[in-house]
């Protein structure tokens, strides 16, 4: 993976792999978010996209 590649990860539902979601983002200098069940993902995706575009 290129050193400039950043991963912005999402944990969806009742029991996402917290260590995987966090680990991918932290290892690549990205960000992560956990989205609970029955929650619209639109806002969270927009926030992650804004973070990705800031750099």
PDB file of N, CA and C in Angstrom:
ATOM      1  N   UNK A   1       0.845  -1.175   0.000  1.00  0.00           N
ATOM      2  CA  UNK A   1       0.000   0.000   0.000  1.00  0.00           C
ATOM      3  C   UNK A   1       0.892   1.241   0.000  1.00  0.00           C
ATOM      4  N   UNK A   2       0.535   2.191  -0.800  1.00  0.00           N
ATOM      5  CA  UNK A   2       1.313   3.426  -0.865  1.00  0.00           C
ATOM      6  C   UNK A   2       1.269   4.148   0.475  1.00  0.00           C
ATOM      7  N   UNK A   3       2.328   4.855   0.789  1.00  0.00           N
ATOM      8  CA  UNK A   3       2.383   5.540   2.081  1.00  0.00           C
ATOM      9  C   UNK A   3       1.376   6.682   2.171  1.00  0.00           C
ATOM     10  N   UNK A   4       0.882   7.156   1.045  1.00  0.00           N
ATOM     11  CA  UNK A   4      -0.088   8.249   1.068  1.00  0.00           C
ATOM     12  C   UNK A   4      -1.536   7.756   1.082  1.00  0.00           C
ATOM     13  N   UNK A   5      -1.738   6.449   1.037  1.00  0.00           N
ATOM     14  CA  UNK A   5      -3.091   5.895   1.049  1.00  0.00           C
ATOM     15  C   UNK A   5      -3.663   5.948   2.454  1.00  0.00           C
ATOM     16  N   UNK A   6      -4.834   6.560   2.582  1.00  0.00           N
ATOM     17  CA  UNK A   6      -5.505   6.619   3.880  1.00  0.00           C
ATOM     18  C   UNK A   6      -6.826   5.872   3.780  1.00  0.00           C
ATOM     19  N   UNK A   7      -7.181   5.187   4.840  1.00  0.00           N
ATOM     20  CA  UNK A   7      -8.438   4.447   4.880  1.00  0.00           C
ATOM     21  C   UNK A   7      -9.359   5.100   5.895  1.00  0.00           C
ATOM     22  N   UNK A   8     -10.568   5.373   5.464  1.00  0.00           N
ATOM     23  CA  UNK A   8     -11.613   5.913   6.318  1.00  0.00           C
ATOM     24  C   UNK A   8     -12.640   4.804   6.467  1.00  0.00           C
ATOM     25  N   UNK A   9     -12.676   4.201   7.633  1.00  0.00           N
ATOM     26  CA  UNK A   9     -13.457   2.978   7.807  1.00  0.00           C
ATOM     27  C   UNK A   9     -14.737   3.212   8.598  1.00  0.00           C
ATOM     28  N   UNK A  10     -15.682   2.303   8.372  1.00  0.00           N
ATOM     29  CA  UNK A  10     -16.989   2.354   9.013  1.00  0.00           C
ATOM     30  C   UNK A  10     -17.261   1.029   9.703  1.00  0.00           C
ATOM     31  N   UNK A  11     -17.780   1.108  10.899  1.00  0.00           N
ATOM     32  CA  UNK A  11     -18.276  -0.072  11.595  1.00  0.00           C
ATOM     33  C   UNK A  11     -19.788   0.017  11.617  1.00  0.00           C
ATOM     34  N   UNK A  12     -20.451  -0.957  11.014  1.00  0.00           N
ATOM     35  CA  UNK A  12     -21.908  -0.908  10.881  1.00  0.00           C
ATOM     36  C   UNK A  12     -22.573  -2.005  11.695  1.00  0.00           C
ATOM     37  N   UNK A  13     -23.692  -1.674  12.302  1.00  0.00           N
ATOM     38  CA  UNK A  13     -24.498  -2.692  12.956  1.00  0.00           C
ATOM     39  C   UNK A  13     -24.188  -2.902  14.416  1.00  0.00           C
ATOM     40  N   UNK A  14     -24.660  -4.060  14.909  1.00  0.00           N
ATOM     41  CA  UNK A  14     -24.569  -4.374  16.334  1.00  0.00           C
ATOM     42  C   UNK A  14     -23.163  -4.732  16.795  1.00  0.00           C
ATOM     43  N   UNK A  15     -22.415  -5.440  15.984  1.00  0.00           N
ATOM     44  CA  UNK A  15     -21.120  -5.931  16.484  1.00  0.00           C
ATOM     45  C   UNK A  15     -20.034  -5.928  15.409  1.00  0.00           C
ATOM     46  N   UNK A  16     -19.664  -4.751  14.924  1.00  0.00           N
ATOM     47  CA  UNK A  16     -18.551  -4.706  13.970  1.00  0.00           C
ATOM     48  C   UNK A  16     -17.244  -5.051  14.679  1.00  0.00           C
ATOM     49  N   UNK A  17     -16.271  -5.452  13.923  1.00  0.00           N
ATOM     50  CA  UNK A  17     -14.953  -5.725  14.494  1.00  0.00           C
ATOM     51  C   UNK A  17     -14.297  -4.388  14.829  1.00  0.00           C
ATOM     52  N   UNK A  18     -14.403  -4.006  16.093  1.00  0.00           N
ATOM     53  CA  UNK A  18     -13.890  -2.701  16.514  1.00  0.00           C
ATOM     54  C   UNK A  18     -12.391  -2.588  16.274  1.00  0.00           C
ATOM     55  N   UNK A  19     -11.661  -3.642  16.544  1.00  0.00           N
ATOM     56  CA  UNK A  19     -10.208  -3.578  16.360  1.00  0.00           C
ATOM     57  C   UNK A  19      -9.841  -3.442  14.882  1.00  0.00           C
ATOM     58  N   UNK A  20     -10.580  -4.082  13.998  1.00  0.00           N
ATOM     59  CA  UNK A  20     -10.305  -3.972  12.564  1.00  0.00           C
ATOM     60  C   UNK A  20     -10.632  -2.569  12.058  1.00  0.00           C
ATOM     61  N   UNK A  21     -11.808  -2.074  12.398  1.00  0.00           N
ATOM     62  CA  UNK A  21     -12.236  -0.752  11.931  1.00  0.00           C
ATOM     63  C   UNK A  21     -11.271   0.327  12.419  1.00  0.00           C
ATOM     64  N   UNK A  22     -10.942   0.284  13.696  1.00  0.00           N
ATOM     65  CA  UNK A  22     -10.003   1.268  14.256  1.00  0.00           C
ATOM     66  C   UNK A  22      -8.596   1.066  13.707  1.00  0.00           C
ATOM     67  N   UNK A  23      -8.158  -0.180  13.658  1.00  0.00           N
ATOM     68  CA  UNK A  23      -6.793  -0.480  13.235  1.00  0.00           C
ATOM     69  C   UNK A  23      -6.493  -0.036  11.819  1.00  0.00           C
ATOM     70  N   UNK A  24      -7.420  -0.290  10.890  1.00  0.00           N
ATOM     71  CA  UNK A  24      -7.216   0.139   9.500  1.00  0.00           C
ATOM     72  C   UNK A  24      -7.060   1.653   9.409  1.00  0.00           C
ATOM     73  N   UNK A  25      -7.936   2.358  10.082  1.00  0.00           N
ATOM     74  CA  UNK A  25      -7.881   3.823  10.021  1.00  0.00           C
ATOM     75  C   UNK A  25      -6.613   4.359  10.673  1.00  0.00           C
ATOM     76  N   UNK A  26      -6.302   3.860  11.837  1.00  0.00           N
ATOM     77  CA  UNK A  26      -5.121   4.363  12.557  1.00  0.00           C
ATOM     78  C   UNK A  26      -3.823   4.027  11.832  1.00  0.00           C
ATOM     79  N   UNK A  27      -3.736   2.837  11.253  1.00  0.00           N
ATOM     80  CA  UNK A  27      -2.513   2.420  10.564  1.00  0.00           C
ATOM     81  C   UNK A  27      -2.254   3.233   9.303  1.00  0.00           C
ATOM     82  N   UNK A  28      -3.295   3.828   8.740  1.00  0.00           N
ATOM     83  CA  UNK A  28      -3.147   4.569   7.490  1.00  0.00           C
ATOM     84  C   UNK A  28      -3.384   6.066   7.659  1.00  0.00           C
ATOM     85  N   UNK A  29      -3.449   6.520   8.911  1.00  0.00           N
ATOM     86  CA  UNK A  29      -3.672   7.938   9.199  1.00  0.00           C
ATOM     87  C   UNK A  29      -5.028   8.429   8.698  1.00  0.00           C
ATOM     88  N   UNK A  30      -6.001   7.527   8.710  1.00  0.00           N
ATOM     89  CA  UNK A  30      -7.364   7.887   8.328  1.00  0.00           C
ATOM     90  C   UNK A  30      -8.219   8.095   9.564  1.00  0.00           C
ATOM     91  N   UNK A  31      -9.522   7.934   9.408  1.00  0.00           N
ATOM     92  CA  UNK A  31     -10.462   8.090  10.518  1.00  0.00           C
ATOM     93  C   UNK A  31     -11.456   6.944  10.489  1.00  0.00           C
ATOM     94  N   UNK A  32     -12.090   6.709  11.624  1.00  0.00           N
ATOM     95  CA  UNK A  32     -13.098   5.657  11.698  1.00  0.00           C
ATOM     96  C   UNK A  32     -14.343   6.192  12.382  1.00  0.00           C
ATOM     97  N   UNK A  33     -15.452   5.521  12.117  1.00  0.00           N
ATOM     98  CA  UNK A  33     -16.714   5.862  12.771  1.00  0.00           C
ATOM     99  C   UNK A  33     -17.524   4.580  12.923  1.00  0.00           C
ATOM    100  N   UNK A  34     -18.240   4.487  14.042  1.00  0.00           N
ATOM    101  CA  UNK A  34     -19.144   3.371  14.275  1.00  0.00           C
ATOM    102  C   UNK A  34     -20.569   3.888  14.149  1.00  0.00           C
ATOM    103  N   UNK A  35     -21.364   3.210  13.341  1.00  0.00           N
ATOM    104  CA  UNK A  35     -22.732   3.630  13.073  1.00  0.00           C
ATOM    105  C   UNK A  35     -23.677   2.582  13.655  1.00  0.00           C
ATOM    106  N   UNK A  36     -24.495   2.979  14.617  1.00  0.00           N
ATOM    107  CA  UNK A  36     -25.399   2.016  15.247  1.00  0.00           C
ATOM    108  C   UNK A  36     -26.486   1.533  14.291  1.00  0.00           C
ATOM    109  N   UNK A  37     -27.103   0.410  14.614  1.00  0.00           N
ATOM    110  CA  UNK A  37     -28.199  -0.103  13.782  1.00  0.00           C
ATOM    111  C   UNK A  37     -29.338   0.919  13.685  1.00  0.00           C
ATOM    112  N   UNK A  38     -30.054   0.844  12.590  1.00  0.00           N
ATOM    113  CA  UNK A  38     -31.222   1.706  12.355  1.00  0.00           C
ATOM    114  C   UNK A  38     -30.868   3.188  12.354  1.00  0.00           C
ATOM    115  N   UNK A  39     -29.658   3.487  11.912  1.00  0.00           N
ATOM    116  CA  UNK A  39     -29.197   4.868  11.811  1.00  0.00           C
ATOM    117  C   UNK A  39     -28.857   5.150  10.355  1.00  0.00           C
ATOM    118  N   UNK A  40     -29.226   6.317   9.870  1.00  0.00           N
ATOM    119  CA  UNK A  40     -28.892   6.697   8.506  1.00  0.00           C
ATOM    120  C   UNK A  40     -27.381   6.903   8.384  1.00  0.00           C
ATOM    121  N   UNK A  41     -26.800   6.338   7.350  1.00  0.00           N
ATOM    122  CA  UNK A  41     -25.351   6.457   7.171  1.00  0.00           C
ATOM    123  C   UNK A  41     -24.965   7.735   6.427  1.00  0.00           C
ATOM    124  N   UNK A  42     -25.927   8.416   5.842  1.00  0.00           N
ATOM    125  CA  UNK A  42     -25.639   9.576   4.992  1.00  0.00           C
ATOM    126  C   UNK A  42     -24.770  10.620   5.681  1.00  0.00           C
ATOM    127  N   UNK A  43     -25.134  11.003   6.876  1.00  0.00           N
ATOM    128  CA  UNK A  43     -24.392  12.046   7.594  1.00  0.00           C
ATOM    129  C   UNK A  43     -22.969  11.582   7.877  1.00  0.00           C
ATOM    130  N   UNK A  44     -22.827  10.338   8.298  1.00  0.00           N
ATOM    131  CA  UNK A  44     -21.507   9.811   8.639  1.00  0.00           C
ATOM    132  C   UNK A  44     -20.608   9.709   7.406  1.00  0.00           C
ATOM    133  N   UNK A  45     -21.186   9.300   6.288  1.00  0.00           N
ATOM    134  CA  UNK A  45     -20.405   9.216   5.049  1.00  0.00           C
ATOM    135  C   UNK A  45     -19.957  10.612   4.628  1.00  0.00           C
ATOM    136  N   UNK A  46     -20.849  11.579   4.724  1.00  0.00           N
ATOM    137  CA  UNK A  46     -20.495  12.959   4.384  1.00  0.00           C
ATOM    138  C   UNK A  46     -19.377  13.500   5.257  1.00  0.00           C
ATOM    139  N   UNK A  47     -19.440  13.205   6.550  1.00  0.00           N
ATOM    140  CA  UNK A  47     -18.388  13.667   7.465  1.00  0.00           C
ATOM    141  C   UNK A  47     -17.046  13.027   7.136  1.00  0.00           C
ATOM    142  N   UNK A  48     -17.060  11.730   6.838  1.00  0.00           N
ATOM    143  CA  UNK A  48     -15.816  11.045   6.492  1.00  0.00           C
ATOM    144  C   UNK A  48     -15.254  11.599   5.177  1.00  0.00           C
ATOM    145  N   UNK A  49     -16.130  11.872   4.229  1.00  0.00           N
ATOM    146  CA  UNK A  49     -15.683  12.430   2.953  1.00  0.00           C
ATOM    147  C   UNK A  49     -15.041  13.800   3.158  1.00  0.00           C
ATOM    148  N   UNK A  50     -15.628  14.633   3.991  1.00  0.00           N
ATOM    149  CA  UNK A  50     -15.039  15.944   4.280  1.00  0.00           C
ATOM    150  C   UNK A  50     -13.653  15.797   4.896  1.00  0.00           C
ATOM    151  N   UNK A  51     -13.500  14.863   5.812  1.00  0.00           N
ATOM    152  CA  UNK A  51     -12.190  14.626   6.429  1.00  0.00           C
ATOM    153  C   UNK A  51     -11.180  14.162   5.386  1.00  0.00           C
ATOM    154  N   UNK A  52     -11.614  13.301   4.480  1.00  0.00           N
ATOM    155  CA  UNK A  52     -10.713  12.785   3.450  1.00  0.00           C
ATOM    156  C   UNK A  52     -10.261  13.888   2.497  1.00  0.00           C
ATOM    157  N   UNK A  53     -11.136  14.815   2.217  1.00  0.00           N
ATOM    158  CA  UNK A  53     -10.817  15.881   1.265  1.00  0.00           C
ATOM    159  C   UNK A  53     -10.015  17.021   1.882  1.00  0.00           C
ATOM    160  N   UNK A  54      -9.905  17.074   3.195  1.00  0.00           N
ATOM    161  CA  UNK A  54      -9.174  18.153   3.857  1.00  0.00           C
ATOM    162  C   UNK A  54      -7.677  18.084   3.610  1.00  0.00           C
ATOM    163  N   UNK A  55      -7.169  16.930   3.331  1.00  0.00           N
ATOM    164  CA  UNK A  55      -5.712  16.803   3.163  1.00  0.00           C
ATOM    165  C   UNK A  55      -5.321  16.709   1.722  1.00  0.00           C
TER     166      UNK A  55
END
